[in-house]
Amino acid sequence: MTRPQKVYLETHGCQMNVRDSETILGLLEQHGWGFASEPETADLILINTCSVRDRAEQKTYSELGKYRLLKSRNPELLVGMAGCVAQQAGAEALARVKGLDLVCGTHNIHELPGMIGERRATGHPVVRANFTYDDERIFQSPVRPSERKVTAFVNVSIGCDHQCTYCIVPATRGSEMSRRPEDILAEVRGLVEQGVREVTLLGQNVNSYGKQFAGGTGFGGLLRLVAAVEGLERVRFTTSHPADVQRDLVEVMAAEPKVMPHIHLPVQSGSDRVLRRMKREYSRERYLEVVGWFREAVPGIAITTDIITGFPGETDADFEATISLVEEVRFDSLFSFAYSPRPGTPALKLDRELPPEVGAERLQRVQKLAAEIADEKLAAMVGSGQPVLFEGPSRQAENELMGRTPSNIAVNVPAPLWRTGRTSTVRITQKMAHTLRGEITGAGEGDQAA
Ligand code: 5AD
Ligand code: SF4
């Protein structure tokens, strides 16, 4: 009897990659593969890669270099890369990593089992990194690993039609393509049948969802449809582009209790001059106006963001405008990054790239301020009662479960395993670094249904 082949998959980057990695594992499982928990015991080592910043790309190459050394112990071992670096590098990756066997682009994931077969049959590396725009296959679902989960990502669109001047995503994920509403709903219904309670709708820019369907459902309409799926308890979504947010979305969030009160709304900079040079297509004033819509219509909504510091030509005054915007909005949390020049992006042609120390210094300042604000917001939750949906065992302590508040803060609670997948009212007792602790005070809807 031959033992089953095992894949070790490492995922870098954003939720889109996390979702793609599920597809990869689901597909390989369908083809008889098992999963290895460390690279040393695998027959295939695969990295699902990120290229949004240079550091992520460098990490990919250094890890691949390390993994290929394992071939001296196991000559049958295959090493491959999928995702954004694979898409961007294509066959060039073979020159960069000696002994690389597979290069699988962002539109080619469904070809992976065939690529592995071809590699073994021919003995030659196999590269597929072309935009196929083959929606039947790209959005084909629901191939997922058999593991039971409470929350799931569901793709609503891929790619991006914006051209933010710093961003490599349009080059690695292609132009925007929406998935048909009926296919999204079918996947959500299937997930609910398998026990999923919460879905996060995923797109590079969910707010322009459906623009290719003439007169069809926009994102607000889609959210309404998903929220109406029976048995589904919570809906989240990411990412939102401020220029594409419609009033309709605000109205759905206000009216529909299943849509959780959280929006990730990347601002990138508080300076109009920088926003223009980034080609973000909104002004500081417009961003604040959109924030105002949400705050007014959805009390207590959590607003999170992304910020880039040290964009080419960013002056002290520009950066101060970002600081003042952070102070004004008081984000619940934010991700901030020092600008990283990316190959082929229009920002490379802008003059005055700043010395990296400037971006790094500004990054520290923004992070310190953001951490203070986030901490104050967490502290303000202590003593409150929150409906917490439990996702599974806590990684921090035995006999505890981890769940999330509607605003998406992780809470650790002493609770028995059977409460996984249910919602309970939790009194928040303590603030930790980025999470909360609490204790169950009452049953939620999930308990009553049981
Ligand atoms: N340099 C730094 N940060 C970047 N991001 C995207 N491209 C770059 C870049 N070249 C950040 C943006 C985006 C997040 C996912 O990554 O803030 O919202
Ligand atoms: Fe990149 Fe801008 Fe598209 Fe976001 S909206 S993926 S930052 S090009």
mmCIF file with all atom_site columns, C-alpha atoms and ligand atoms in Angstrom, residues 160 162 164 166-167 169-170 204 241 280, ligand 2:
data_model
loop_
_atom_site.group_PDB
_atom_site.id
_atom_site.type_symbol
_atom_site.label_atom_id
_atom_site.label_alt_id
_atom_site.label_comp_id
_atom_site.label_asym_id
_atom_site.label_entity_id
_atom_site.label_seq_id
_atom_site.pdbx_PDB_ins_code
_atom_site.Cartn_x
_atom_site.Cartn_y
_atom_site.Cartn_z
_atom_site.occupancy
_atom_site.B_iso_or_equiv
_atom_site.pdbx_formal_charge
_atom_site.auth_seq_id
_atom_site.auth_comp_id
_atom_site.auth_asym_id
_atom_site.auth_atom_id
_atom_site.pdbx_PDB_model_num
ATOM   1  C  CA  . CYS A 1 160 ? -8.970  45.536 -8.904  1.00 0.00 ? 160 CYS A CA  1
ATOM   2  C  CA  . HIS A 1 162 ? -8.205  51.081 -9.404  1.00 0.00 ? 162 HIS A CA  1
ATOM   3  C  CA  . CYS A 1 164 ? -3.333  53.366 -6.855  1.00 0.00 ? 164 CYS A CA  1
ATOM   4  C  CA  . TYR A 1 166 ? 1.966   52.394 -5.084  1.00 0.00 ? 166 TYR A CA  1
ATOM   5  C  CA  . CYS A 1 167 ? 0.032   49.175 -5.547  1.00 0.00 ? 167 CYS A CA  1
ATOM   6  C  CA  . VAL A 1 169 ? -2.286  44.227 -6.822  1.00 0.00 ? 169 VAL A CA  1
ATOM   7  C  CA  . PRO A 1 170 ? -3.715  45.073 -10.274 1.00 0.00 ? 170 PRO A CA  1
ATOM   8  C  CA  . GLN A 1 204 ? -10.040 43.621 -3.264  1.00 0.00 ? 204 GLN A CA  1
ATOM   9  C  CA  . HIS A 1 241 ? -12.588 51.579 -1.116  1.00 0.00 ? 241 HIS A CA  1
ATOM   10 C  CA  . ARG A 1 280 ? -6.936  57.379 -4.445  1.00 0.00 ? 280 ARG A CA  1
HETATM 11 FE FE1 . SF4 B 2 .   ? -4.336  48.288 -4.708  1.00 0.00 ? 2   SF4 B FE1 1
HETATM 12 FE FE2 . SF4 B 2 .   ? -5.727  50.583 -4.790  1.00 0.00 ? 2   SF4 B FE2 1
HETATM 13 FE FE3 . SF4 B 2 .   ? -6.791  48.346 -5.853  1.00 0.00 ? 2   SF4 B FE3 1
HETATM 14 FE FE4 . SF4 B 2 .   ? -6.545  48.563 -3.190  1.00 0.00 ? 2   SF4 B FE4 1
HETATM 15 S  S1  . SF4 B 2 .   ? -7.835  49.879 -4.510  1.00 0.00 ? 2   SF4 B S1  1
HETATM 16 S  S2  . SF4 B 2 .   ? -5.970  46.749 -4.443  1.00 0.00 ? 2   SF4 B S2  1
HETATM 17 S  S3  . SF4 B 2 .   ? -4.648  49.725 -2.981  1.00 0.00 ? 2   SF4 B S3  1
HETATM 18 S  S4  . SF4 B 2 .   ? -4.961  49.416 -6.587  1.00 0.00 ? 2   SF4 B S4  1
#
